Coordinates of C-alpha atoms and ligand atoms in Angstrom, one line a residue:
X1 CA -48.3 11.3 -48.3
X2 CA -47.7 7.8 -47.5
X3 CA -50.6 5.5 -47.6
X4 CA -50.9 2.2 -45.7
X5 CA -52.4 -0.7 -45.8
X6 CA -54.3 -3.8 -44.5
X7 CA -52.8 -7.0 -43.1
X8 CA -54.9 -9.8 -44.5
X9 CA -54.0 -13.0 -46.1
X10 CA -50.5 -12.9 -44.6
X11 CA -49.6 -9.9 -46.4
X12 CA -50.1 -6.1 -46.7
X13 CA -52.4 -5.6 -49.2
X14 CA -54.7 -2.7 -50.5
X15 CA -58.7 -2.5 -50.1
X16 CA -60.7 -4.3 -52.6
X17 CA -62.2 -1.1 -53.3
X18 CA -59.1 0.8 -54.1
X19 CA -60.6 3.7 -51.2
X20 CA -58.7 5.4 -48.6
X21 CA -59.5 7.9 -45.6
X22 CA -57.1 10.2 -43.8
X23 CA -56.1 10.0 -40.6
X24 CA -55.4 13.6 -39.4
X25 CA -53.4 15.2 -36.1
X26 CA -56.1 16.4 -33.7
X27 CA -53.8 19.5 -32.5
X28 CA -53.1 20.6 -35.7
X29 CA -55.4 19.6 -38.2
X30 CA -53.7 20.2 -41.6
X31 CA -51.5 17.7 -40.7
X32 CA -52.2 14.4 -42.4
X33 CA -50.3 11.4 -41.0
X34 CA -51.6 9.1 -43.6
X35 CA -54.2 7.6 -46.0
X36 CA -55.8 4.2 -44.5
X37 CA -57.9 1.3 -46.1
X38 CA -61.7 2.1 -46.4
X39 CA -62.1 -1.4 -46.0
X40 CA -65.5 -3.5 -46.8
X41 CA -67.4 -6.8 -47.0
X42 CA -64.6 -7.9 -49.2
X43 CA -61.5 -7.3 -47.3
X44 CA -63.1 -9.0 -44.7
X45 CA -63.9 -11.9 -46.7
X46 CA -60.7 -12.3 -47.6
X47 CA -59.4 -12.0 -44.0
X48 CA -62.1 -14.5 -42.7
X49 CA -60.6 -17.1 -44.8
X50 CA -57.0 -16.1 -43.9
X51 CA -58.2 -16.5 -40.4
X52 CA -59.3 -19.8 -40.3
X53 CA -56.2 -21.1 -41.6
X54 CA -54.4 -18.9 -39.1
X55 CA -56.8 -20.7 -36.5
X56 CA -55.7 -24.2 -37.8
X57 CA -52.2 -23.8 -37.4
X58 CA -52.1 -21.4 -34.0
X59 CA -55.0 -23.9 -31.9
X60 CA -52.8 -26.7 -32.7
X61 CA -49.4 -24.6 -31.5
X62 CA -48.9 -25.4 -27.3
X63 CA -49.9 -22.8 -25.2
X64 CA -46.9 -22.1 -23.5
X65 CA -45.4 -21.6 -26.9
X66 CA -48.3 -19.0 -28.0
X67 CA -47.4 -17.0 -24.2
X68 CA -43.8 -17.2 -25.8
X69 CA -44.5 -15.4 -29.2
X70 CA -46.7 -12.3 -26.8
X71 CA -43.7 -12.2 -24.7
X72 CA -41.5 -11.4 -27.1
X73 CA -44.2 -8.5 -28.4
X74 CA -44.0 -7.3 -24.8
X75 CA -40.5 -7.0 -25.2
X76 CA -40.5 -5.2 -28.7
X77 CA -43.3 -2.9 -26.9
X78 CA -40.7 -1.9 -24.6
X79 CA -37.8 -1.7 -27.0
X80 CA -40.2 0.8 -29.3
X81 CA -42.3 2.7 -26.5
X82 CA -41.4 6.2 -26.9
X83 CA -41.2 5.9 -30.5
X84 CA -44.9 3.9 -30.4
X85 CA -46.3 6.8 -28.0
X86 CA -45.2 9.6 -30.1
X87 CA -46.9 8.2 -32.9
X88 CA -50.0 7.6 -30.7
X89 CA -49.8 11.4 -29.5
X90 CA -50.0 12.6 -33.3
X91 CA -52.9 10.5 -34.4
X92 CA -54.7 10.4 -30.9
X93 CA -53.9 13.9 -29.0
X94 CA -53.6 12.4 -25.8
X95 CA -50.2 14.0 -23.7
X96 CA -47.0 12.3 -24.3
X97 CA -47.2 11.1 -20.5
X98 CA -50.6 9.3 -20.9
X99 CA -49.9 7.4 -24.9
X100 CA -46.4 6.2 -22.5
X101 CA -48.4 5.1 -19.7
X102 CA -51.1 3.6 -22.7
X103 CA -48.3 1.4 -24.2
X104 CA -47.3 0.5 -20.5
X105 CA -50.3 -1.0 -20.1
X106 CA -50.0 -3.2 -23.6
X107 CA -46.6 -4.5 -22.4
X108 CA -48.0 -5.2 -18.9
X109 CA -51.0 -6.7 -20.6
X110 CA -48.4 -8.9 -22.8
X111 CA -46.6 -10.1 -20.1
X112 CA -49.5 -11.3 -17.8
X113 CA -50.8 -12.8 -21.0
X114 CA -47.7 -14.6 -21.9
X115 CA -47.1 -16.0 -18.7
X116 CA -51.0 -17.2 -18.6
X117 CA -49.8 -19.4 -21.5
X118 CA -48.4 -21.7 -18.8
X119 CA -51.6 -21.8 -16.8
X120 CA -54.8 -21.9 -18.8
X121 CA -56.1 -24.0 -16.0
X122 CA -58.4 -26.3 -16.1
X123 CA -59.8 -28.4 -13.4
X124 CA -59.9 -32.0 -12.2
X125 CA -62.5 -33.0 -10.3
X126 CA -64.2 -36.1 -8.6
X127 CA -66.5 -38.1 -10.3
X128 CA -69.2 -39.5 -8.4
X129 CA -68.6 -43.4 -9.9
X130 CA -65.9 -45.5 -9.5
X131 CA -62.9 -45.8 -11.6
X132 CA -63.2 -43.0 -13.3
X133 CA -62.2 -39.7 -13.8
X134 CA -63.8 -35.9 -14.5
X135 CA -61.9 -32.8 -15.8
X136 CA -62.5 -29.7 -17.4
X137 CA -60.0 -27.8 -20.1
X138 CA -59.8 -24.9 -22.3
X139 CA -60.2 -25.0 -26.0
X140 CA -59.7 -21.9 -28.8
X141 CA -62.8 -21.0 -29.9
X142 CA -61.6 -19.6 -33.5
X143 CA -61.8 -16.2 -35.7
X144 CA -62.0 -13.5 -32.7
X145 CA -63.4 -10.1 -34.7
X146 CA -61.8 -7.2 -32.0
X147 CA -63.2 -3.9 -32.7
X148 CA -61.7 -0.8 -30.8
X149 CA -62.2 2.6 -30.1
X150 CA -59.6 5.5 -30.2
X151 CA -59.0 6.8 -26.6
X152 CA -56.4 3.8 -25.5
X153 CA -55.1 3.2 -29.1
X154 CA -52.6 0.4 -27.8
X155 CA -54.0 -0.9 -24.3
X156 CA -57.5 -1.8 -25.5
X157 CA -56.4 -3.3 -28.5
X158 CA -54.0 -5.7 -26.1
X159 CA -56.5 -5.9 -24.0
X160 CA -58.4 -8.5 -26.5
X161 CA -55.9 -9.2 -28.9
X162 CA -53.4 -10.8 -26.0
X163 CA -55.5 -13.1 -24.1
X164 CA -57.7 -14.1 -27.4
X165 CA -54.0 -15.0 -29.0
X166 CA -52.7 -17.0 -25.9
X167 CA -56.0 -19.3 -25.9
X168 CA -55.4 -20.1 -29.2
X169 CA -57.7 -18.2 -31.3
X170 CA -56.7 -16.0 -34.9
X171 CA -57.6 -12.1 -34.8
X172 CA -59.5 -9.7 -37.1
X173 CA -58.7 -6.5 -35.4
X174 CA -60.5 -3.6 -36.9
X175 CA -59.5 -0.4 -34.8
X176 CA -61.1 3.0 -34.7
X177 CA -60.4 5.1 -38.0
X178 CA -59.2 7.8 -35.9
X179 CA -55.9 5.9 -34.6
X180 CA -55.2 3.5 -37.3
X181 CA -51.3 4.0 -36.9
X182 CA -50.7 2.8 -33.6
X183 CA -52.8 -0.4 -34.8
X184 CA -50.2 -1.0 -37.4
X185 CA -47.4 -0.8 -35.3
X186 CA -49.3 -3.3 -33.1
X187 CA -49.5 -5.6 -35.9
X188 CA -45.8 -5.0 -36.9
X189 CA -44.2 -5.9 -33.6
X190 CA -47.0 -8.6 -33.4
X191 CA -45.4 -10.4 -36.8
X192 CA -41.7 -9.6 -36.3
X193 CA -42.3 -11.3 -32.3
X194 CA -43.1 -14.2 -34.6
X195 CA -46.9 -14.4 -34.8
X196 CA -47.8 -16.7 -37.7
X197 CA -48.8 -14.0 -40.1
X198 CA -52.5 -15.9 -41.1
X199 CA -53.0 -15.3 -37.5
X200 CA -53.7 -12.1 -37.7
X201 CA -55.3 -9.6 -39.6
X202 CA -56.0 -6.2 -39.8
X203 CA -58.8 -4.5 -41.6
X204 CA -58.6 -0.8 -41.3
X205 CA -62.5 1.2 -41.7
X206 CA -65.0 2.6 -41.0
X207 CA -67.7 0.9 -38.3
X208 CA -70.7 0.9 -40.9
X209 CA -68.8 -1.2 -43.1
X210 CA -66.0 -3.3 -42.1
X211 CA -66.6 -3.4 -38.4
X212 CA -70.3 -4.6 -39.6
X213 CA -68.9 -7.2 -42.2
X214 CA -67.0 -8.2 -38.9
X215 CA -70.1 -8.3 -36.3
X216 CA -72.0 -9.8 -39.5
X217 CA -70.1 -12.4 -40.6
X218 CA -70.9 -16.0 -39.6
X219 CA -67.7 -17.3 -39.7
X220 CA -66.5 -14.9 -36.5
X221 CA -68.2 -17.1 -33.5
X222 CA -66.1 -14.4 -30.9
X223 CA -66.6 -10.5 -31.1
X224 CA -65.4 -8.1 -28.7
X225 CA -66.4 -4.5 -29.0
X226 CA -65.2 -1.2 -26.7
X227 CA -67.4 1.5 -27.8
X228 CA -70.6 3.3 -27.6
X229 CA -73.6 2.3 -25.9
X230 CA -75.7 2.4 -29.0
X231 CA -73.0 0.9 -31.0
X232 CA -73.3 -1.8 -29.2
X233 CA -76.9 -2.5 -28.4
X234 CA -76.8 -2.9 -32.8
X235 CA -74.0 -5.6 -32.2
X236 CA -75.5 -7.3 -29.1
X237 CA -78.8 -7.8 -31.2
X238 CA -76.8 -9.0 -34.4
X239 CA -74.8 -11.2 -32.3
X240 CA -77.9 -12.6 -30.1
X241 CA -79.7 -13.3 -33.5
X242 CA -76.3 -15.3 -34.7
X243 CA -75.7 -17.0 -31.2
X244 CA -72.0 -15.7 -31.3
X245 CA -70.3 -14.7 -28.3
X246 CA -69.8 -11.3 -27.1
X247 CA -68.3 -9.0 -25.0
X248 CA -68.8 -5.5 -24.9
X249 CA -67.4 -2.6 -23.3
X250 CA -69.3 0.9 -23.2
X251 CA -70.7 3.9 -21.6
X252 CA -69.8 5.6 -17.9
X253 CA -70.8 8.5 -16.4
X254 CA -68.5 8.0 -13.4
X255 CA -68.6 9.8 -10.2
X256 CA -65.9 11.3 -7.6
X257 CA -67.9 11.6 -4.1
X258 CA -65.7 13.8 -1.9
X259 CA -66.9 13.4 1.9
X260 CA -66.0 16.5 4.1
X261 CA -63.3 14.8 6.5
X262 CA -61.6 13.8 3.0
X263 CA -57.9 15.2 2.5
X264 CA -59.3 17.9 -0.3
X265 CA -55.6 18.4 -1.8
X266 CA -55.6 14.9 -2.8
X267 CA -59.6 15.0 -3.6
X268 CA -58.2 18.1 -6.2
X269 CA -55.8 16.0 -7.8
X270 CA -57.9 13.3 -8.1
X271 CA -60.8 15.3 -10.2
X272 CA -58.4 16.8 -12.1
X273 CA -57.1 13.9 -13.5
X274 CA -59.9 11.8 -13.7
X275 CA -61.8 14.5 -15.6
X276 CA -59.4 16.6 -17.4
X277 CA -56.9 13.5 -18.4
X278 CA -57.5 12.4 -21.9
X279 CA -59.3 15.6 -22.5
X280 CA -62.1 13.6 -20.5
X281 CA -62.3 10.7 -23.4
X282 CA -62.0 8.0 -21.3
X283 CA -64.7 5.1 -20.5
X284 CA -63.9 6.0 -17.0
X285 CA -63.3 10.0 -17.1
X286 CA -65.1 11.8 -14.0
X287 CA -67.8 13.1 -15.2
X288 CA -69.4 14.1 -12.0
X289 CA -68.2 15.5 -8.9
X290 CA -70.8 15.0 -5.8
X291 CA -69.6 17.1 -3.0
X292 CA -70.7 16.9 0.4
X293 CA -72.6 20.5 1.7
X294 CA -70.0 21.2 4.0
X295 CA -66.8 21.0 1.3
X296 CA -69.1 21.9 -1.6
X297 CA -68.2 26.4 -2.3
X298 CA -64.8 25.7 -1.1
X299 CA -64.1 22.4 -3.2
X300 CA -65.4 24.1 -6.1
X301 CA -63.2 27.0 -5.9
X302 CA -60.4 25.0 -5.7
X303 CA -61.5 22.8 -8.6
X304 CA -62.0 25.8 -10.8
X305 CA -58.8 27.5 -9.7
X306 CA -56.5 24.8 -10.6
X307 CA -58.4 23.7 -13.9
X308 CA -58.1 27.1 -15.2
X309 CA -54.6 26.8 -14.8
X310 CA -54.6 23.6 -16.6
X311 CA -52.4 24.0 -20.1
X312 CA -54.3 23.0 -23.9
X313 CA -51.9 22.4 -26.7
X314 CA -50.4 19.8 -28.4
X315 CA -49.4 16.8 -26.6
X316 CA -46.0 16.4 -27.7
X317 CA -45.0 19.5 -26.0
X318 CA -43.5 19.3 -22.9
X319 CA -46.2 20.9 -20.4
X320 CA -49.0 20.5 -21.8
X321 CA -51.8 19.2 -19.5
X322 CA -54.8 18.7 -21.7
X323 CA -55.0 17.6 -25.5
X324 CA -57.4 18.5 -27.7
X325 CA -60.4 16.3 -28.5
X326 CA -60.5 13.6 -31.4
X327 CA -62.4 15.1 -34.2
X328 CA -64.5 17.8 -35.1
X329 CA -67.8 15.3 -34.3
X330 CA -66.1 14.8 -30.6
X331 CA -65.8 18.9 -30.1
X332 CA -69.6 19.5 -31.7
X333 CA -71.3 16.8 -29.1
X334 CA -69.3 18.5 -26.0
X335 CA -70.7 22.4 -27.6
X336 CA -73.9 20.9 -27.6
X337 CA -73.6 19.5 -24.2
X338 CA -72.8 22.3 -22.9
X339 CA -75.9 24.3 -24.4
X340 CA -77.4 21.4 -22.6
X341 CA -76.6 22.1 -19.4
X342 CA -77.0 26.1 -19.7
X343 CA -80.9 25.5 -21.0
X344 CA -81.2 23.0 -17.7
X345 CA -80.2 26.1 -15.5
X346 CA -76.9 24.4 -14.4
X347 CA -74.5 27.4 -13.7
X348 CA -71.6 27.6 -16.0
X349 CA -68.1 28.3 -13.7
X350 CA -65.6 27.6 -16.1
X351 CA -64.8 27.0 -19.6
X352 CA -67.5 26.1 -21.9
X353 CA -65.5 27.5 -25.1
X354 CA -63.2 26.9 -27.6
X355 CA -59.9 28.5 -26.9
X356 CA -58.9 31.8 -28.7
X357 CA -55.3 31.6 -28.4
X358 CA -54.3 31.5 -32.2
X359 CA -51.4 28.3 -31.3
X360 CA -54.8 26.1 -31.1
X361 CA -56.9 27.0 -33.7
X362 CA -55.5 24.2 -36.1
X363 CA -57.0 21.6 -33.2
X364 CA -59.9 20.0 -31.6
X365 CA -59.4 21.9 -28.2
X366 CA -62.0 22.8 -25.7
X367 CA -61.9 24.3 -22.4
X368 CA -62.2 22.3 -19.1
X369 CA -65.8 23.2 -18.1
X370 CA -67.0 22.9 -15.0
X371 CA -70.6 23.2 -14.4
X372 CA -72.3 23.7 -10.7
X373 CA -75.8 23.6 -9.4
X374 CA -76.6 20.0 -11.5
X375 CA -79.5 18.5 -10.7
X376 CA -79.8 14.7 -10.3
X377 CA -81.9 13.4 -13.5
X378 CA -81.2 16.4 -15.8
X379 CA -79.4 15.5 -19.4
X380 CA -75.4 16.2 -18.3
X381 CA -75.9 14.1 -15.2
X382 CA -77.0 11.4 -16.9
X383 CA -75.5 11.3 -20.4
X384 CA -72.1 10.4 -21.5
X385 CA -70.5 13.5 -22.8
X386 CA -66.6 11.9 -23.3
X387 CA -65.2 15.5 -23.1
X388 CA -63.7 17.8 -20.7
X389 CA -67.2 18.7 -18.8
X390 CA -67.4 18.2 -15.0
X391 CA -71.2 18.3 -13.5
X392 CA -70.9 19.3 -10.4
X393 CA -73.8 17.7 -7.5
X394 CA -74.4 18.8 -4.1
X395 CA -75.5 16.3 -1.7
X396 CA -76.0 16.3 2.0
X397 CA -75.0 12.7 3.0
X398 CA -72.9 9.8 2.3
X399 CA -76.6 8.0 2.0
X400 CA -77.3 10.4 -0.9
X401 CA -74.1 10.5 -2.5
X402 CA -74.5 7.1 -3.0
X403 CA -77.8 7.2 -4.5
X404 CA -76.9 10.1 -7.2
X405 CA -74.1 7.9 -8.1
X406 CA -76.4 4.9 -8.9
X407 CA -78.8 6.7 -10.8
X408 CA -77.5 6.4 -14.0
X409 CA -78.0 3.9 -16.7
X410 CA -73.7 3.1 -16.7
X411 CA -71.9 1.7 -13.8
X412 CA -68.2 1.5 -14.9
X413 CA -66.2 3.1 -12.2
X414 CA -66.6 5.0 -9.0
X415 CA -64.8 6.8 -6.7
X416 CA -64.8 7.9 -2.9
X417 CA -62.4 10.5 -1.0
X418 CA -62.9 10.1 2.7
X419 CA -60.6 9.3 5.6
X420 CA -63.0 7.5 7.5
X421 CA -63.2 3.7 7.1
X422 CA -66.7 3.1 7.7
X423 CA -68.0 5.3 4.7
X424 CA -65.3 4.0 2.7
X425 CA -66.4 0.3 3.2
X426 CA -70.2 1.4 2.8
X427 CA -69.5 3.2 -0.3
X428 CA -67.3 0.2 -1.3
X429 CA -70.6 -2.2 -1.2
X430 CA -73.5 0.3 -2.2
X431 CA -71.7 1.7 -5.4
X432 CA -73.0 0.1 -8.5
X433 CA -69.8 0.3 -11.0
X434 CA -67.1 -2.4 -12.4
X435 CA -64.7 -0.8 -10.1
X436 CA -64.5 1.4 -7.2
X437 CA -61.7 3.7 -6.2
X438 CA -60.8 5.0 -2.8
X439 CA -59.0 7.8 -2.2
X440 CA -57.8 7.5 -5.6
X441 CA -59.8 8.9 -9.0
X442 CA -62.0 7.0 -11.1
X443 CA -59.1 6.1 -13.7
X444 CA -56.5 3.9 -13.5
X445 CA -57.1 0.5 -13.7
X446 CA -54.5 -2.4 -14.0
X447 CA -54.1 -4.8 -16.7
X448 CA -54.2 -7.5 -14.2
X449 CA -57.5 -6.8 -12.5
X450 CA -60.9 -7.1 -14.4
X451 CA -62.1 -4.2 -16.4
X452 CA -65.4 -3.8 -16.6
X453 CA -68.9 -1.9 -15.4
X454 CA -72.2 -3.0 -14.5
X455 CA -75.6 -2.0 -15.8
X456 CA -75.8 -0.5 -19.4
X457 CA -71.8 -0.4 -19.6
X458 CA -71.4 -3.8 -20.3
X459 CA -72.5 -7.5 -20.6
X460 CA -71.2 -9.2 -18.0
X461 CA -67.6 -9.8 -19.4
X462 CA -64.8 -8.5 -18.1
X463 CA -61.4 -7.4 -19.5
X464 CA -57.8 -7.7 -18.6
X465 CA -57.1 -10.4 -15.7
X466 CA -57.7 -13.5 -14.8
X467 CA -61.2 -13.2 -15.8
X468 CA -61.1 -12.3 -20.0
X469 CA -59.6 -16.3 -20.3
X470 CA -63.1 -17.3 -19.9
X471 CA -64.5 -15.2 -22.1
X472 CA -61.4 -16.2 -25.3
X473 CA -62.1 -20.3 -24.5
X474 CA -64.8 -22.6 -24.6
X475 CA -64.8 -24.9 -21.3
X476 CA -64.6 -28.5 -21.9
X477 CA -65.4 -31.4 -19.6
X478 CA -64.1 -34.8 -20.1
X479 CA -65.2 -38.0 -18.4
X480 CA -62.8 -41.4 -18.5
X481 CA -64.3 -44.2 -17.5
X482 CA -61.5 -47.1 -17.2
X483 CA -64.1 -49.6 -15.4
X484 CA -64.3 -51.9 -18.2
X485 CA -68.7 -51.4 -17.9
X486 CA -71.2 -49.1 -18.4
X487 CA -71.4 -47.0 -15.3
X488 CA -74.4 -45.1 -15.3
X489 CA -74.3 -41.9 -13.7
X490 CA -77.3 -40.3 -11.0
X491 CA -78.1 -44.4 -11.3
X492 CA -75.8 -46.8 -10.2
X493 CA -74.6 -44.7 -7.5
X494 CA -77.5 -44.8 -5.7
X495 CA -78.9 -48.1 -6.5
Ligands
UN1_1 C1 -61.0 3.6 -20.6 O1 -61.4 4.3 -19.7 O2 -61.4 3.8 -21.8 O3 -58.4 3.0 -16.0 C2 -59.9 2.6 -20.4 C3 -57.7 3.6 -16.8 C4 -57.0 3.0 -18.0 C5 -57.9 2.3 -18.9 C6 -59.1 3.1 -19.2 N1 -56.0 2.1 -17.4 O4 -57.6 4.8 -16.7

């Protein structure tokens, strides 16, 4: 079994502690891709202090220079995707398709990022006294401590990693235990694209203990975190206690409305990717379906229909539509869900079982459920379930749709089928989510549009963009004052 190892200190090295986990194929669990550092405190120690000389070197390298070095990871992205997303498909589960379209969206992410390199803006402005000038520019911040989870094992990584590195800061990357491979590759191709190697450093482990050193550490000013809800409410009140900055990414319990003068073959497609894709493990999955009255019984047949049809297996083989969940935790919280909902009197239409079929016994598969008759306020509308469970809500009016959407505590992404403009725009304003779809499901963002919810799903950051450069600098503003005397300002002027 081959065992790998951290990246700190410029080198790979193994855990202080001498410990490993495995990291294990979801489809077929015997199969053991690997042991991985079981980092702690120490490792990341060790990496803080690799990291600040990283910082030293890289804040002090020109901007444009740092866009170079991503470039170049873009290209080796490209150069290694299919081997990159067969590797992601084994440790993750997710079909081939989706892992290639998940390290499209690190080398679309690496070339935005590379090309920001060049902009970086800052502004100049005019100053309100004579002979003298006002501007604003960006400075690095420092050690950046990126935390990820496992259901985009190379785009959210990029995602932070990217634009942190293009500003100018070092990295301690510490991705979820469940996809630790694909984070290695990421910090090969980072290295061979010619990242300094103090730059970066990565700290394989478990959350409890070396994402914690991370979050804990007062030598990491920057933490950015894409996880659970509750996860992250312990980070935000570790990070508000040490003043650090922080941007976290979380829960969503994401709606499809589907109006009835909507084109319903498209509507179908549209829930059945957005809440089968990924096996439903997505920040963004549809987890709830709100149908009109007058589409409702015959939008629900079709839905069950064609997710019945839908294909479980291994990812890697051609067909397949649905992969099987992460881990044996991910399956038991769906089983339990789904007792949920029966005890709530929602009525079960489809699924809500493990698959017999002796090819999938080895894996973490479950059966696209699809539950109807879901009340507003009950525990599967509200909750995140990050599985392959559809709650299906029947509503009477656009006006209602809306508000069944907004009652939840997330608001990462929405989305509205409807050919008539006015409710589009309507639903476009009165949705509370990060990001609204229409006529399209509620995955599938773009790396160069800001990622990110509202309400209990975030903290006002944003990913991906324009809009994640604010978070990875600290905003400067300069004042020269070539007068020769002291020019006082809100005084002098208005003398
Ligand atoms: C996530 O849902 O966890 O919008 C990230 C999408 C992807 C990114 C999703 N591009 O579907």
């Amino acid at each position: 079994m081959k065992t790998f190892r951290n990246f700190i200190g410029g080198e790979w090295v193994a855990p202080a502690g001498g410990e490993y986990f495995e990291n294990r194929n979801p489809a077929r669990w015997s199969e053991v891709i690997g042991r991985f550092p079981d980092s702690d405190a120490r490792d990341v120690e060790r990496a803080v202090r690799s990291a600040q000389r990283g910082f030293e070197i890289w804040s002090r390298t020109p901007a444009p220079i740092r866009g170079e070095v991503i470039r170049k990871a873009g290209d080796l992205l490209v150069a290694r995707k299919k081997e990159i997303a067969r590797a992601m498909t084994r440790e993750m589960g997710k079909v081939l398709t989706e892992a290639l379209g998940d390290v499209q969206e690190g080398i679309d992410t690496a070339y935005y990022a590379a090309s920001e390199g060049r902009r970086l803006f800052g502004r100049t402005v005019p100053s309100e006294l004579r002979n003298k000038w006002a501007m604003t520019y960006r400075r690095p911040i420092g050690v950046c401590g990126i935390i990820t989870p496992f259901n985009f094992p190379m785009a959210i990584p990029t995602w932070k990693i990217f634009p942190a590195l293009v500003c100018g800061n070092s990295v301690i990357f510490k991705p979820a235990e469940d996809v630790p491979h694909t984070a290695t590759l990421l910090v090969e191709i980072l290295l061979e694209a010619g990242l300094p190697p103090e730059v970066i450093q990565l700290v394989h482990g478990r959350g409890e203990t070396a994402g914690r050193a991370i979050v804990e550490h007062p030598a990491i000013p920057v933490i950015s975190f894409t996880g659970s809800t509750e996860t992250g409410a312990i980070i935000g009140e570790t990070c508000g206690r040490m003043h650090k900055r922080l941007s976290l990414e979380m829960g969503g319990k994401n709606a499809q409305i589907v109006m009835p003068d909507a084109d319903l073959e498209l509507a179908l497609e549209g829930v059945l990717w957005g809440a089968f894709g990924t096996t439903g493990q997505r920040c963004t999955a549809t987890s709830r379906l709100i149908l009109h009255r007058q589409i409702h019984d015959k939008f629900v047949k079709m839905v069950c229909d064609a997710a019945e049809k839908l294909k479980l297996g291994d990812g890697l083989k051609p067909g397949t539509d649905v992969g099987p969940l992460i881990n044996r935790a991910a399956r038991e919280k769906v089983e339990y869900y789904v007792e949920v909902g029966r005890k709530e009197g929602a009525v079960l239409e489809i699924g809500g079982a493990v698959p017999k079929s002796a090819a999938l016994k080895d894996g973490w598969f479950y059966k696209p459920t699809v539950f109807t008759g879901v009340k507003p306020g009950t525990r599967i509308e509200q909750e995140e379930i990050f599985g392959p469970v559809l709650s299906v809500i029947r509503v009477s009016s656009l006006e209602e749709a809306i508000k069944v959407n907004n009652g939840v505590r997330y608001g990462l992404s929405s989305s509205i089928y409807t050919r008539d403009l006015a409710s589009a725009f309507k639903a476009m304003e009165a949705l509370e989510n990060g990001i609204t779809y229409i006529n399209a499901p509620t995955i599938g963002a773009e790396a160069h549009l800001p990622f990110g919810g509202v309400k209990q799903t975030g903290n006002g950051h944003r990913e991906g963009g324009w809009q994640v450069y604010d978070f990875y600098t600290e905003t400067k503003a300069i004042y020269a004052d070539y007068s020769g005397k002291l020019q006082r300002a809100q005084i002098d002027t208005y003398e």
